[in-house]
XYZ file of N, CA, C and O in Angstrom:
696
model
N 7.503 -22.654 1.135
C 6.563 -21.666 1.645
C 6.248 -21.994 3.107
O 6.102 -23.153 3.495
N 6.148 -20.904 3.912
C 5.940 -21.550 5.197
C 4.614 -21.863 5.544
O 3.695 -21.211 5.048
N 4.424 -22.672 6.239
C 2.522 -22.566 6.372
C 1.828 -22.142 7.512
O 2.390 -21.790 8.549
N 0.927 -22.162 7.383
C 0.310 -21.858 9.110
C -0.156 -23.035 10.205
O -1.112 -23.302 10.933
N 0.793 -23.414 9.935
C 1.046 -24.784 10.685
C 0.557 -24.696 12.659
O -0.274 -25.280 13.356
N 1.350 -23.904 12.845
C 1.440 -23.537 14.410
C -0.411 -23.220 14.857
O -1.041 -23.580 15.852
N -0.801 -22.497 13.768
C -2.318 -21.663 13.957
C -3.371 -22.808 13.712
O -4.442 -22.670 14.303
N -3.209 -23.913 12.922
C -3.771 -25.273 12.466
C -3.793 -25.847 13.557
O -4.783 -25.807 14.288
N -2.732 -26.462 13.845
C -2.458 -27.317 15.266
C -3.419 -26.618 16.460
O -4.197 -27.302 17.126
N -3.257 -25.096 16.650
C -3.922 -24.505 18.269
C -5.095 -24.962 17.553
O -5.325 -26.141 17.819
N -6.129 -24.321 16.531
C -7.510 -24.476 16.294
C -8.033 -26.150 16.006
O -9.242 -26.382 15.985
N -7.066 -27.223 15.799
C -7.730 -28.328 15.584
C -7.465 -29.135 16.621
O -7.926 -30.276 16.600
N -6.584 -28.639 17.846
C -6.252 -29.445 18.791
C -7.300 -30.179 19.692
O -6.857 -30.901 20.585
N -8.181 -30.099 19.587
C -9.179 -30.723 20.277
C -10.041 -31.721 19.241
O -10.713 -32.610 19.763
N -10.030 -31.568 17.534
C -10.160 -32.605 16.817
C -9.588 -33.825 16.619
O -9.084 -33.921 15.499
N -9.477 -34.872 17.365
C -9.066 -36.410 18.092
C -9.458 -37.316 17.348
O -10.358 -38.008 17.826
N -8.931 -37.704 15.822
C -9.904 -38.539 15.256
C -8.745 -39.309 14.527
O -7.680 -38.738 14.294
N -8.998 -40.787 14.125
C -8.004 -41.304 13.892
C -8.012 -40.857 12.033
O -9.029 -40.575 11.399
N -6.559 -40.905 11.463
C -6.194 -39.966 10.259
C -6.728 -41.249 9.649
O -6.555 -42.456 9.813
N -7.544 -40.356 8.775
C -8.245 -41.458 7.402
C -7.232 -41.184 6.081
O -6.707 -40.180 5.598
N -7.242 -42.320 5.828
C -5.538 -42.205 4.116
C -6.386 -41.831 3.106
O -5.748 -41.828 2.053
N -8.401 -41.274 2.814
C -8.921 -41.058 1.864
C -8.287 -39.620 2.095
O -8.397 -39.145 0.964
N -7.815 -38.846 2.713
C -7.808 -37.101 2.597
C -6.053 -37.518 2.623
O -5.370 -36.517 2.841
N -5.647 -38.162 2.531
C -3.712 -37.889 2.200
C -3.712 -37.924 0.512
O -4.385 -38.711 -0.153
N -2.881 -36.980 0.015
C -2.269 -37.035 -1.187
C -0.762 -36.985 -1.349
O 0.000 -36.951 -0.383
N -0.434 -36.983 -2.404
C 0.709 -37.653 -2.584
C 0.987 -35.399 -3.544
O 0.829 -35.045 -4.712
N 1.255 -34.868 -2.746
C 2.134 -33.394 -2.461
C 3.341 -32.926 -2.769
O 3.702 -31.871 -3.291
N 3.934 -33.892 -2.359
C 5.387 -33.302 -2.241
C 5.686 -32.795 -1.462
O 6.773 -32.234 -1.599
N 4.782 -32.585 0.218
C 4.818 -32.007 1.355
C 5.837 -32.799 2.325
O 5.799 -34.027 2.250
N 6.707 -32.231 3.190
C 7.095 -32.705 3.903
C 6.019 -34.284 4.865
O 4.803 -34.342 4.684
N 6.679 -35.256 5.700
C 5.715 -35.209 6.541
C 4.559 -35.084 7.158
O 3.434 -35.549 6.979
N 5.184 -34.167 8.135
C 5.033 -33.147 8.743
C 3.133 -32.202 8.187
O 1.967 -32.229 8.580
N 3.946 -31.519 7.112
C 3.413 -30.934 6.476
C 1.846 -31.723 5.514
O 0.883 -31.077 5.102
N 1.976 -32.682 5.432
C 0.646 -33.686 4.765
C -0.127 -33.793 5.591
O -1.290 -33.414 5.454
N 0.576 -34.623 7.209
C -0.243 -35.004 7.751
C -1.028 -33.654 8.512
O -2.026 -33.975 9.158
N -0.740 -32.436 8.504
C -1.414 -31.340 9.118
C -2.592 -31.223 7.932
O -3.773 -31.189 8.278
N -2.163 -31.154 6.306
C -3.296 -30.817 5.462
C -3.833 -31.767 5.286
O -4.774 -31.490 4.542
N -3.841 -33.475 5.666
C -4.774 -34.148 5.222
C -5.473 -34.035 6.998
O -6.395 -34.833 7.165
N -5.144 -33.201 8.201
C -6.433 -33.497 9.207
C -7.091 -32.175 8.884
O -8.288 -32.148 9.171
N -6.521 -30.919 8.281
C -7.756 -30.032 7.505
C -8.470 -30.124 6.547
O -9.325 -29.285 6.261
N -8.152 -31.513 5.677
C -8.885 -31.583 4.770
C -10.232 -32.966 5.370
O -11.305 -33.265 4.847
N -9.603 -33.483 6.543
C -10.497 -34.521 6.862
C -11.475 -33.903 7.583
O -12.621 -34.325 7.740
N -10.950 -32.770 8.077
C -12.208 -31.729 9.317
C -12.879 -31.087 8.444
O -13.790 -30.549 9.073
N -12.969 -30.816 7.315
C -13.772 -30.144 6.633
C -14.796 -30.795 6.187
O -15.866 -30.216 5.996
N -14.571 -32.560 5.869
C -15.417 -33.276 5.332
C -15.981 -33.908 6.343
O -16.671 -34.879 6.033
N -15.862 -33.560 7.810
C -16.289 -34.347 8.673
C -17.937 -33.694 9.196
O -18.085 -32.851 10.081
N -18.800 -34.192 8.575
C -20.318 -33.942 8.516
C -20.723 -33.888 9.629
O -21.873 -33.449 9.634
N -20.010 -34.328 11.489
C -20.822 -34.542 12.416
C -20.228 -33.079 13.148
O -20.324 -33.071 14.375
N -19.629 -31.856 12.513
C -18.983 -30.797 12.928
C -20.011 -29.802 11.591
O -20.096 -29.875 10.366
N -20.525 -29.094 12.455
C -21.585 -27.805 12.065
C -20.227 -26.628 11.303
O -19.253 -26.096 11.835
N -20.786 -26.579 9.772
C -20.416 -25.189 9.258
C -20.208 -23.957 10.621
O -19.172 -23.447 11.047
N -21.230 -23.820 10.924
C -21.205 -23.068 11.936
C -19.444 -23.152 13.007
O -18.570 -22.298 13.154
N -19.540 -24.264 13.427
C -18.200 -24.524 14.526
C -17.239 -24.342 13.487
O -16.415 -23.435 13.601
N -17.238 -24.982 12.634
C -15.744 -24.736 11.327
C -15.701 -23.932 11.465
O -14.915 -23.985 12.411
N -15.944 -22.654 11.308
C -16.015 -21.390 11.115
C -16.067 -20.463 12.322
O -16.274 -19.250 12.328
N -15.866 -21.179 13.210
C -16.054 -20.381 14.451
C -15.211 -19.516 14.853
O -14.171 -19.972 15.327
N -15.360 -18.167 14.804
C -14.368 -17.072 15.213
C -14.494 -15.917 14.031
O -14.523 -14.688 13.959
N -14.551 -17.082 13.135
C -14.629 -16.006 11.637
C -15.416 -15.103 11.331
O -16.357 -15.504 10.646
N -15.414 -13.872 11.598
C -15.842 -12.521 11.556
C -16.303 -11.582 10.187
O -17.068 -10.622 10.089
N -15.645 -12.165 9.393
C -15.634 -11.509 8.399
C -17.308 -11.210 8.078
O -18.167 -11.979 8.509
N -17.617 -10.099 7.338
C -19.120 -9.500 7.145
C -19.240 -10.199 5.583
O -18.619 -9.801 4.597
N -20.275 -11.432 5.623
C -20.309 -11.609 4.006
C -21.655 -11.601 3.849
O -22.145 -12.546 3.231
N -22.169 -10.985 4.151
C -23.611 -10.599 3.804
C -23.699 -10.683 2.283
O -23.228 -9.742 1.645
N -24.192 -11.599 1.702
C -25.271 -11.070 0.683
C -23.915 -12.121 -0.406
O -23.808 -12.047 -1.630
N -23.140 -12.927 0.448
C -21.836 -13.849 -0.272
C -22.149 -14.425 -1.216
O -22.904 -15.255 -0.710
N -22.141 -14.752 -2.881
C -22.845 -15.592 -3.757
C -21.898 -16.052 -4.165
O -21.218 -15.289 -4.851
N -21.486 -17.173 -4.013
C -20.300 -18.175 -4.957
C -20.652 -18.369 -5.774
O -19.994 -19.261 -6.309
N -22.095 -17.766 -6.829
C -21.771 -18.154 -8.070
C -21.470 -16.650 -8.617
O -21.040 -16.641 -9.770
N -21.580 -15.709 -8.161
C -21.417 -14.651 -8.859
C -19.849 -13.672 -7.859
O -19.991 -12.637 -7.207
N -19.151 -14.077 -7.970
C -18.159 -13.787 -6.943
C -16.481 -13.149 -7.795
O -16.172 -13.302 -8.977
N -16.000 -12.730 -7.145
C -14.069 -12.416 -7.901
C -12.861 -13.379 -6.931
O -12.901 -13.724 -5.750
N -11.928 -13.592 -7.894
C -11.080 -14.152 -7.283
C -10.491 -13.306 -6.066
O -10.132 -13.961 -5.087
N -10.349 -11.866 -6.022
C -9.888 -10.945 -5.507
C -10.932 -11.358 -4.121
O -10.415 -11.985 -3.196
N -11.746 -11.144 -4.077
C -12.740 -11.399 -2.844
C -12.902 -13.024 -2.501
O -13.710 -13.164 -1.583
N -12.546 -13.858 -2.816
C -12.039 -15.252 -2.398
C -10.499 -15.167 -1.725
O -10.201 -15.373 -0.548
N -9.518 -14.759 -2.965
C -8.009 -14.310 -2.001
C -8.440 -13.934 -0.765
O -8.226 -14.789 0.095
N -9.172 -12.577 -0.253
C -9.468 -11.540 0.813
C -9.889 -12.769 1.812
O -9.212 -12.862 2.836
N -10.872 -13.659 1.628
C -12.004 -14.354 2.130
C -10.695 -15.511 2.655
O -10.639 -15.672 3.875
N -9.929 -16.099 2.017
C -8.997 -17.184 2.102
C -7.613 -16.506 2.950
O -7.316 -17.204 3.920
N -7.059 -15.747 2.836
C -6.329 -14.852 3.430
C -6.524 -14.984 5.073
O -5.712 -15.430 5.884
N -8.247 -14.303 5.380
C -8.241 -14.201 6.864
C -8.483 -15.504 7.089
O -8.217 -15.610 8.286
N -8.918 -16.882 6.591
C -9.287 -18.401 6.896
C -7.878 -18.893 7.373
O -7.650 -19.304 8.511
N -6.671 -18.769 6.039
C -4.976 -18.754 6.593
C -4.821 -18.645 7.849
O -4.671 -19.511 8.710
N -4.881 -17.164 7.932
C -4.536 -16.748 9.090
C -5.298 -17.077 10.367
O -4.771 -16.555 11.350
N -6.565 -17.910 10.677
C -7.195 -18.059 11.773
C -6.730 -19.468 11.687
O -7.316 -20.212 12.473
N -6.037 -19.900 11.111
C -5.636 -21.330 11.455
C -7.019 -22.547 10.595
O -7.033 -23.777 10.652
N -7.983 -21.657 9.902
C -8.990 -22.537 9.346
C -8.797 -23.431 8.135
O -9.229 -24.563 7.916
N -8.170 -22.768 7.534
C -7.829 -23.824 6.542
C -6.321 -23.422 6.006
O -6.004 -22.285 6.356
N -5.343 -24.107 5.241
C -3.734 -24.399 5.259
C -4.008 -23.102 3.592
O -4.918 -22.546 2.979
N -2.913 -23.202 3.584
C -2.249 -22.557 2.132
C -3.213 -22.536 1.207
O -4.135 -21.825 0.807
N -2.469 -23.972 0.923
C -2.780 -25.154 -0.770
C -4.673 -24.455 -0.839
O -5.210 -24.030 -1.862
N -5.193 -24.519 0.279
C -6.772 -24.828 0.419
C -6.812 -23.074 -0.328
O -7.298 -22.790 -1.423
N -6.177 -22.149 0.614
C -6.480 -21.359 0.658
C -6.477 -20.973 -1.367
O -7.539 -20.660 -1.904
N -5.265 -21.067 -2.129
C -4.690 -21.370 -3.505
C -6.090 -21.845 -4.014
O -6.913 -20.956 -4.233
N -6.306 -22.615 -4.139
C -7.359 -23.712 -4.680
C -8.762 -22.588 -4.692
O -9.407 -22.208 -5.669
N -8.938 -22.243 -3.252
C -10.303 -21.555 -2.897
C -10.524 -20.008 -4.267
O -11.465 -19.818 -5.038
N -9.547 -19.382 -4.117
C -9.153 -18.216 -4.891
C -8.063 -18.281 -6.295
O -7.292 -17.390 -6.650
N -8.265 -19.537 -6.899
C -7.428 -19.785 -8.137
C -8.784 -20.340 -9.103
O -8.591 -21.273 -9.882
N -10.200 -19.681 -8.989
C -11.099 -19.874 -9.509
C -11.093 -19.708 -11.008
O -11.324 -18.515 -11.209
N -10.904 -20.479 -12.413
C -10.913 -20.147 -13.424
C -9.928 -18.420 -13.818
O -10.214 -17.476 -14.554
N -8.973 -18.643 -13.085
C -7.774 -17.520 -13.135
C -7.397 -17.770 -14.681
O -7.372 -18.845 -15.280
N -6.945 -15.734 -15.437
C -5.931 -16.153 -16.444
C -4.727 -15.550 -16.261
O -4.623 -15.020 -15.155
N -3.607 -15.434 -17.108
C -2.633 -15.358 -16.620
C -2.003 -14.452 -17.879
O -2.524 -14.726 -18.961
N -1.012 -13.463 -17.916
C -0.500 -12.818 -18.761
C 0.937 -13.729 -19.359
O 1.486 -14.661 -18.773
N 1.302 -13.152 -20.637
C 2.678 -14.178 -20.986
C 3.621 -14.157 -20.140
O 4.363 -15.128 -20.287
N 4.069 -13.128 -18.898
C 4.890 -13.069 -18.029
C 4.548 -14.386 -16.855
O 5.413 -15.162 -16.451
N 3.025 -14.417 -16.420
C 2.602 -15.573 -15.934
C 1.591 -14.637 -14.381
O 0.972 -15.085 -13.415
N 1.904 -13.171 -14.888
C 1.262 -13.031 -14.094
C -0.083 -13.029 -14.017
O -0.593 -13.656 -14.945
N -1.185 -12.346 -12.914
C -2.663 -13.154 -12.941
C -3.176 -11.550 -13.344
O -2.846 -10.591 -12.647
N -3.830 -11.446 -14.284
C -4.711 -10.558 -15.482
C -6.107 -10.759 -14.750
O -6.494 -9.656 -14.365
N -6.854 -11.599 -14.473
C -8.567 -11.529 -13.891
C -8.915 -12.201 -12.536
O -9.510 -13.216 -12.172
N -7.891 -10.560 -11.631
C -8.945 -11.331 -10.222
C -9.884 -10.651 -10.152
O -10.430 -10.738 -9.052
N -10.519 -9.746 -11.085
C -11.638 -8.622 -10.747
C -13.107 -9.152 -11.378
O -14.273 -8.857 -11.117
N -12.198 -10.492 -12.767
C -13.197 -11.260 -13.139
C -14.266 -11.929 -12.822
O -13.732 -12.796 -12.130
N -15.749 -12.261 -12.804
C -16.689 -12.309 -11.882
C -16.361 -14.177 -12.340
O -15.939 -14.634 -13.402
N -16.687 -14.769 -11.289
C -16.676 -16.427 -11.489
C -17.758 -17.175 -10.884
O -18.365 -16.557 -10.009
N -18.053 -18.058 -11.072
C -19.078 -18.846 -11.203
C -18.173 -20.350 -10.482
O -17.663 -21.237 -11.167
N -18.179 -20.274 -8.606
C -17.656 -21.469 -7.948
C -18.679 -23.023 -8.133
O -18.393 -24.163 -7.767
N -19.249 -22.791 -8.457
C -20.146 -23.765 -8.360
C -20.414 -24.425 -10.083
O -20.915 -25.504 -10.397
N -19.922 -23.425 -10.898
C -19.978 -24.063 -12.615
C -18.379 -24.482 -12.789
O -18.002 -25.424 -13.486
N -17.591 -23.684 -12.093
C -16.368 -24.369 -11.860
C -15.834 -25.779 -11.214
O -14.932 -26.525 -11.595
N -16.888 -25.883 -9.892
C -16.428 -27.262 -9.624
C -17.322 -28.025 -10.068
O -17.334 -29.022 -9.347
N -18.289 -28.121 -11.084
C -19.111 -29.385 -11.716
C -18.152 -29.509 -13.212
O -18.106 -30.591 -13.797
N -17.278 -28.076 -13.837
C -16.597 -28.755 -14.881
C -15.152 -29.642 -13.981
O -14.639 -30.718 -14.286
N -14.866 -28.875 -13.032
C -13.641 -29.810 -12.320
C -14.355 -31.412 -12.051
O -13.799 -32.280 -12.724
N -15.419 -31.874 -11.227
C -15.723 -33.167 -10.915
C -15.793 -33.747 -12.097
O -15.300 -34.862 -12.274
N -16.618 -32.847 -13.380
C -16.260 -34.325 -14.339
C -15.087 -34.718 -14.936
O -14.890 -35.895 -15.239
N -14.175 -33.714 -15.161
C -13.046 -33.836 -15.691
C -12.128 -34.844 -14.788
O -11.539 -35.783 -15.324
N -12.028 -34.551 -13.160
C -11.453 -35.713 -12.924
C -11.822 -36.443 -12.841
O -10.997 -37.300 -13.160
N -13.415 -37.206 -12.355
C -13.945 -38.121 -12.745
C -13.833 -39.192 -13.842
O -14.054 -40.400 -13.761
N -13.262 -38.122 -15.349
C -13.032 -39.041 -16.432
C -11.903 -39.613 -15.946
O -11.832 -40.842 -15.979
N -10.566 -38.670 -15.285
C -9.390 -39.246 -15.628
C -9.572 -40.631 -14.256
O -8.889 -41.638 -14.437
N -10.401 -40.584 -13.096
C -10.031 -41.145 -12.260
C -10.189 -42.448 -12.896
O -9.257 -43.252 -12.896
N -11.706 -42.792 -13.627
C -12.287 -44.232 -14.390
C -11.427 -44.083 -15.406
O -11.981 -44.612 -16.370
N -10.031 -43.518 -15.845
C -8.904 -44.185 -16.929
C -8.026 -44.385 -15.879
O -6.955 -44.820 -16.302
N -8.062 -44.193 -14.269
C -6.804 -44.965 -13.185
C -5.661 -44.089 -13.429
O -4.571 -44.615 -13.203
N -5.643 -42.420 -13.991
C -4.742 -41.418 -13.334
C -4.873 -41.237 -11.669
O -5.955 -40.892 -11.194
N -3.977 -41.433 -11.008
C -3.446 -41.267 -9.753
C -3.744 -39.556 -8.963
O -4.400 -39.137 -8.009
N -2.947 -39.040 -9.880
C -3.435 -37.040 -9.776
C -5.231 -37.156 -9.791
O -5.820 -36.801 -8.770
N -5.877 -37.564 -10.753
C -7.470 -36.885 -10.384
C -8.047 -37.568 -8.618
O -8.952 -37.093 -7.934
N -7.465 -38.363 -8.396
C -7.889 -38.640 -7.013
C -7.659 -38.270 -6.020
O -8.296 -38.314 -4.968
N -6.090 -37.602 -6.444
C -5.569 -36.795 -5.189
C -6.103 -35.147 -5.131
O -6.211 -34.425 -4.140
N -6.383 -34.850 -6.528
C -6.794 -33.629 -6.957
C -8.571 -33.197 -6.423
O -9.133 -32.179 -6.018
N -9.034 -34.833 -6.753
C -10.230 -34.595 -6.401
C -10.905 -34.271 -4.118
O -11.838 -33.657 -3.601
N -9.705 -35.135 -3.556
C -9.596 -34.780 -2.578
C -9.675 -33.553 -2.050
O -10.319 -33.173 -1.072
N -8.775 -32.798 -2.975
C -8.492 -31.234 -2.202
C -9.476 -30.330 -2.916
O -9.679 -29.158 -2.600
N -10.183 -31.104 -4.097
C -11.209 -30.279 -4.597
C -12.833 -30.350 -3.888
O -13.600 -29.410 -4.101
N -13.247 -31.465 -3.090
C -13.946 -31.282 -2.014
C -13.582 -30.757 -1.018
O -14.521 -30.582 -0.242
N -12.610 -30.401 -0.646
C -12.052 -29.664 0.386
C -12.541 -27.753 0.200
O -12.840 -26.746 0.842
N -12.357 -28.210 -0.964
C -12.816 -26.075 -1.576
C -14.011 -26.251 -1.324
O -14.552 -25.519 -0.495
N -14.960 -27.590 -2.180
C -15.929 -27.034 -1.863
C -16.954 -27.293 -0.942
O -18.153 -27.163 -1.188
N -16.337 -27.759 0.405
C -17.024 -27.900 1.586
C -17.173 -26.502 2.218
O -18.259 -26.025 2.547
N -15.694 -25.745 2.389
C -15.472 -24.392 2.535
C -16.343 -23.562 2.141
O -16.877 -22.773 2.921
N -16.667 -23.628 0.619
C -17.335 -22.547 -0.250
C -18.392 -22.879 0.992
O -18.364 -22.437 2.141
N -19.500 -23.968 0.276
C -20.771 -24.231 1.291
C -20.316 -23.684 2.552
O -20.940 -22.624 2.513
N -19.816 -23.656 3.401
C -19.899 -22.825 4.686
C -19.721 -21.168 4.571
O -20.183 -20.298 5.309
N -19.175 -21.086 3.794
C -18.588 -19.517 3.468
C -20.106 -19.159 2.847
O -20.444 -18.175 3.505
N -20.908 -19.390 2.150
C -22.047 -19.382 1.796
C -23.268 -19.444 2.515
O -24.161 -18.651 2.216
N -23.493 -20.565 3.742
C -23.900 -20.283 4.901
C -23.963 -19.383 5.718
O -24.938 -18.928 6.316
N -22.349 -18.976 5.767
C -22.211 -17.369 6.860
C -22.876 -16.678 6.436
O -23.806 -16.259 7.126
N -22.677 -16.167 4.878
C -22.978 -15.223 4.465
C -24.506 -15.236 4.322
O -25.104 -14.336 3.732
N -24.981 -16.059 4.760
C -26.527 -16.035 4.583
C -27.139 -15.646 5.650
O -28.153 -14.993 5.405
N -26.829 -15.851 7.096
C -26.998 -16.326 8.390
C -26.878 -14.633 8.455
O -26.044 -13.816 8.065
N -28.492 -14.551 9.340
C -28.341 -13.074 9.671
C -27.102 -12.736 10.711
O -26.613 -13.802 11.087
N -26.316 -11.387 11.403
C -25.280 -10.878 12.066
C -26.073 -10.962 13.473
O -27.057 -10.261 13.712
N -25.601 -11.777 14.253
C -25.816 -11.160 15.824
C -25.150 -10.090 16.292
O -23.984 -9.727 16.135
N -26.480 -9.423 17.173
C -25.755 -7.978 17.255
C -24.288 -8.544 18.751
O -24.128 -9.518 19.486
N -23.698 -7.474 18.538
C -22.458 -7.481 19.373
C -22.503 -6.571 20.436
O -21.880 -6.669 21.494
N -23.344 -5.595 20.070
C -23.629 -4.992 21.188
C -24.620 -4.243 21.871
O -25.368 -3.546 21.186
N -24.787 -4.271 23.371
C -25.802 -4.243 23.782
C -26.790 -3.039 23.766
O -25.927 -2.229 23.429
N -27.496 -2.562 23.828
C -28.465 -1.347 23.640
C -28.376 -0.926 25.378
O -29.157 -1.388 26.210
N -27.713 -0.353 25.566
C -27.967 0.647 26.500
C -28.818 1.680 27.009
O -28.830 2.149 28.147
N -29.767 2.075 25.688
C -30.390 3.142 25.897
C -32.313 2.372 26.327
O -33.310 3.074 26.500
N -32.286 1.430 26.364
C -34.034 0.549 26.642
C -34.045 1.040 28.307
O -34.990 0.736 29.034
């Protein structure tokens, strides 16, 4: 799959921080390709960078955004334009909008219209890998990585949507 590699690199090029091995997983990604998603997954968790700046450019109108009452269909939409601004990679984007998905016997996806609950989803995800991490499975640690990664996102995507709209344009008529 190709990624948005090129759009990652322009928007994080000024993030200068030496690569921490807690945000690398073991993928199957090229290279190449890891070390770009473990510095989006390290910029997301990096607390001294404002939701606000993460998100900077991102336009989208989410007024009234509730991650607990939300559709996969409107996470895809929401993850889609993040892709494409270079904010967050693929995998993130997958993860963000593969919320308690089901799937038909063909394998295709039957409930993106389904309403989901991001936030009852990732407290059954933390304990579940949690168990497997204290039995020393390898996957819940790498899993759990990219699963703070969603939900640093969500929390900002949740922020926007809270944060009244500055107007854009000016009143001419005062």
């Amino acid at each position: 799959m190709l990624q948005n590699f090129s759009e990652i690199n322009r928007r994080l090029s000024t993030y200068a921080v030496v690569p921490d091995n807690r945000f690398r997983t073991q993928s199957g990604a090229s290279e190449q390709e890891e070390s770009i998603k473990q510095k989006v997954r390290q910029y997301w968790a990096d607390e001294s960078i404002s939701n606000k700046e993460k998100l900077k450019g991102f336009n989208l109108d989410l007024s009234g955004f509730d991650p607990r009452n939300t559709t996969n269909r409107k996470l895809r939409e929401i993850g889609n334009v993040l892709v494409d601004m270079g904010i967050i990679d693929y995998g993130t984007s997958g993860w963000l909008s593969g919320i308690d998905l089901d799937f038909d016997a063909q394998g295709n996806e039957i409930s993106l219209d389904k309403k989901v609950d991001m936030y009852d989803y990732f407290e059954r995800q933390l304990g579940f890998l949690n168990k497997h991490i204290s039995e020393g499975h390898g996957f819940a640690s790498d899993t759990l990585t990219k699963l703070k990664t969603v939900m640093s996102v969500t929390l900002a995507l949740e922020e926007h949507g809270n944060t009244p709209r500055e107007r854009s344009l000016v009143n001419i008529r005062t």
